[in-house]
Coordinates of N, CA and C in Angstrom, one line a residue:
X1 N 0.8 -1.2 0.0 CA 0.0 0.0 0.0 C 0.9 1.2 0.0
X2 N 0.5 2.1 -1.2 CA 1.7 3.3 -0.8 C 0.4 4.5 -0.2
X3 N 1.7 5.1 0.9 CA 1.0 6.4 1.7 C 1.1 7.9 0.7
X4 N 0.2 8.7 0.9 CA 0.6 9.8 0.4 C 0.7 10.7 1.6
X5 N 1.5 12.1 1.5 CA 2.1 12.3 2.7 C 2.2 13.8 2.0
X6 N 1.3 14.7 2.7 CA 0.9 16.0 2.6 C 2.3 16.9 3.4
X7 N 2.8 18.1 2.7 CA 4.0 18.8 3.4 C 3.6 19.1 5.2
X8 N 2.0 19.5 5.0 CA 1.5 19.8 6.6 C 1.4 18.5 7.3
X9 N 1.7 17.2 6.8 CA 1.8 15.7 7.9 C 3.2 15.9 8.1
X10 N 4.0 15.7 7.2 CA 5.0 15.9 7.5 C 5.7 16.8 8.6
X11 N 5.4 18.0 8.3 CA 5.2 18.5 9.3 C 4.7 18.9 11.1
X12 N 3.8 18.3 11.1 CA 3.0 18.1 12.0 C 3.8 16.9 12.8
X13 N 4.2 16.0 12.0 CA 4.5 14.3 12.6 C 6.1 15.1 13.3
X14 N 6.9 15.9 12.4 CA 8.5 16.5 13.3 C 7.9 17.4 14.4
X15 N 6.9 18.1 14.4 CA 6.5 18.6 15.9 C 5.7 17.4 16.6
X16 N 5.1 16.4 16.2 CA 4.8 15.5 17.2 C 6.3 14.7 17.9
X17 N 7.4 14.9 17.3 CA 8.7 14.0 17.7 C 9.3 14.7 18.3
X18 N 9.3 16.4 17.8 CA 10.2 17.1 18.9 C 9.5 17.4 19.9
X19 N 8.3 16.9 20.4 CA 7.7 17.7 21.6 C 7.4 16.0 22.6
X20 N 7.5 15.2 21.9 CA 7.4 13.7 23.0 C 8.6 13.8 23.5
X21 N 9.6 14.3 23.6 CA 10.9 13.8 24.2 C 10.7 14.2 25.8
X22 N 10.7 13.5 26.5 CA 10.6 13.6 28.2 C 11.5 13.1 29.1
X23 N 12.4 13.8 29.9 CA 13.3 13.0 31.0 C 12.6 12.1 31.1
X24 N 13.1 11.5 32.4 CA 12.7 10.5 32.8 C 13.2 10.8 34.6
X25 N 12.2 10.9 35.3 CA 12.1 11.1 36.2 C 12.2 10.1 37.5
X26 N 12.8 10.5 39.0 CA 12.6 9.2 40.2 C 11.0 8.5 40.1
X27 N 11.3 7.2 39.8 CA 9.6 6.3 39.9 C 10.1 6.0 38.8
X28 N 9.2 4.9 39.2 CA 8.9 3.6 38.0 C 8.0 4.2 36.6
X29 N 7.2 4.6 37.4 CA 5.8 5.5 36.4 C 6.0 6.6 35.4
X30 N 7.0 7.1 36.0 CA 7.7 8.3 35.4 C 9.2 7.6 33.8
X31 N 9.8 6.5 34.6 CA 10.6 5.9 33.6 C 9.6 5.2 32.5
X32 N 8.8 4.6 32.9 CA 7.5 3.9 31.9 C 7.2 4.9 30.8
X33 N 6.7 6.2 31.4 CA 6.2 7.1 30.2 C 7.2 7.4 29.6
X34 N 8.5 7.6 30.2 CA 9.6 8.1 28.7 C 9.8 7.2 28.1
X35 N 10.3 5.9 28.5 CA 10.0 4.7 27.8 C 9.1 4.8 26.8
X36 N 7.7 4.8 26.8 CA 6.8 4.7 25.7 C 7.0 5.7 24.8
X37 N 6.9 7.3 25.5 CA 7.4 8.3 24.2 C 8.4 8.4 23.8
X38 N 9.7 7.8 24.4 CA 11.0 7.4 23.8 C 10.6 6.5 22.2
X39 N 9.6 5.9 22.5 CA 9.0 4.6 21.7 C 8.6 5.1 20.3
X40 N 7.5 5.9 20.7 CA 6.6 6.7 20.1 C 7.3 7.7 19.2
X41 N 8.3 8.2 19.8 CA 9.4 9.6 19.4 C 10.2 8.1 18.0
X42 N 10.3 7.3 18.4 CA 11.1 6.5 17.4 C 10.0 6.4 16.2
X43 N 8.8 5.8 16.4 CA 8.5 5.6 15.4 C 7.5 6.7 14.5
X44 N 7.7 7.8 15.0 CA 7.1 8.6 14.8 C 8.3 9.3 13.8
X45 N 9.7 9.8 14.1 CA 10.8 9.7 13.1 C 10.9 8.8 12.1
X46 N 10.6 7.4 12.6 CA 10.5 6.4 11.3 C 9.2 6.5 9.9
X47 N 8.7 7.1 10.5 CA 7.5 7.8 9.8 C 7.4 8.8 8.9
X48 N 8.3 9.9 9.6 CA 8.6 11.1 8.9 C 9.5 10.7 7.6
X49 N 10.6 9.3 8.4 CA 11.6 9.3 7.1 C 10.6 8.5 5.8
X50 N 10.0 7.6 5.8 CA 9.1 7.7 4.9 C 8.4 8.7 4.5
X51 N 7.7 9.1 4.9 CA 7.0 10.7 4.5 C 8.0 11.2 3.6
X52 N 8.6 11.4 3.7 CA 10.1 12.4 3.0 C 10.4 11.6 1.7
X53 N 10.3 10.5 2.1 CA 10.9 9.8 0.5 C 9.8 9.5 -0.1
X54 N 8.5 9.0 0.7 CA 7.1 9.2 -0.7 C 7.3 10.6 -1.1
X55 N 7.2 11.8 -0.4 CA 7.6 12.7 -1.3 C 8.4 13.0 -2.1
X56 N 9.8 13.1 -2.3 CA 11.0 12.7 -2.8 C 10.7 11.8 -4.1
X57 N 9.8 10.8 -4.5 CA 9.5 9.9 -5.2 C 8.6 10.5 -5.5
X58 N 7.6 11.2 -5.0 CA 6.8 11.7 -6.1 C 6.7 12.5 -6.9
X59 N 7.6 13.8 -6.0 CA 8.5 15.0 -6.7 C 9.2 14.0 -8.0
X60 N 10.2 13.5 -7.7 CA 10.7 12.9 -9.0 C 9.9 12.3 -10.4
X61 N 8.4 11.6 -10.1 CA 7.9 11.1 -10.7 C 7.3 12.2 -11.4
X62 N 7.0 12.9 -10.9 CA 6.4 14.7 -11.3 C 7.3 15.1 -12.7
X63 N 8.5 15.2 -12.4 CA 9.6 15.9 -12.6 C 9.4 14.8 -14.6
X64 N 9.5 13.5 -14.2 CA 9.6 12.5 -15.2 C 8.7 12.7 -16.1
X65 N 7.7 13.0 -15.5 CA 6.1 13.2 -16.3 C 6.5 14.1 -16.8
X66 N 6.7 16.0 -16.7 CA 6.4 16.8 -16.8 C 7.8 17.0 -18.5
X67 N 8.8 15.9 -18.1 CA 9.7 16.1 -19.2 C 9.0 15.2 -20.6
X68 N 8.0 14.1 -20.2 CA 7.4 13.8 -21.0 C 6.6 14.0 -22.0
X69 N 5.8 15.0 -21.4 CA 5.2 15.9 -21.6 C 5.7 17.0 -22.5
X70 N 7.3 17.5 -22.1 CA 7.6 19.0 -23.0 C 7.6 18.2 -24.0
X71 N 8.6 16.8 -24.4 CA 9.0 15.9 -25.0 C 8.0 15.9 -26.7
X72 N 6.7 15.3 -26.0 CA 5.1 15.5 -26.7 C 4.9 16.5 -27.5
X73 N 4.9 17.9 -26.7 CA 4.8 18.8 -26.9 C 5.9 19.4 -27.9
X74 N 7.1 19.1 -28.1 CA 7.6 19.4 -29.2 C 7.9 18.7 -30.4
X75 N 7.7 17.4 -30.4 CA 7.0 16.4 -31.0 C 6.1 16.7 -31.9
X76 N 5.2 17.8 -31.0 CA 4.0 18.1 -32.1 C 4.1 19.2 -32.7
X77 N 4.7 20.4 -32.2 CA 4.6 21.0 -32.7 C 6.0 21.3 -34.1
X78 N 6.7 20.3 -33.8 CA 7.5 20.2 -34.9 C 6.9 19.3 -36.2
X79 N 6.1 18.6 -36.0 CA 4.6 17.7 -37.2 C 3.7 19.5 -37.4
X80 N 3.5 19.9 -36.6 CA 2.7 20.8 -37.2 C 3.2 22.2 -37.9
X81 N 4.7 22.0 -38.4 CA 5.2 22.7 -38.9 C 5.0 22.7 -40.3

């Protein structure tokens, strides 16, 4: 399944990772929650780095089409010379 990944997710997901980072405080309860947003903070980066390369790949795919396209385009207009 490919994700598509809007500049504002992207975005959104690097403030969701820079804002979970939490000491880790005396108590068990307190080490448990950095633990999990330590967790979360991981896969929440792992996320972004995809984000970045579906876009990356689709910028490029863009980029492929759009030369295909001039390509067409002078193609024809050199037939309709």
């Amino acid at each position: 399944m490919t994700e598509t990944f809007t500049l504002e997710y992207v975005q959104r997901l690097r403030r969701e990772a820079a804002t979970s980072r939490v000491k880790a405080k005396d108590g068990d309860r307190d080490r448990q929650v950095a633990v999990r947003l330590s967790a979360e903070n991981i896969a929440l980066r792992d996320r972004v780095t995809r984000a970045e390369a579906a876009a990356r790949t689709a910028q490029q795919q863009v980029a492929r089409r759009d030369q295909t396209i001039n390509a067409l385009r002078m193609q024809l207009n050199e037939r309709n010379k």
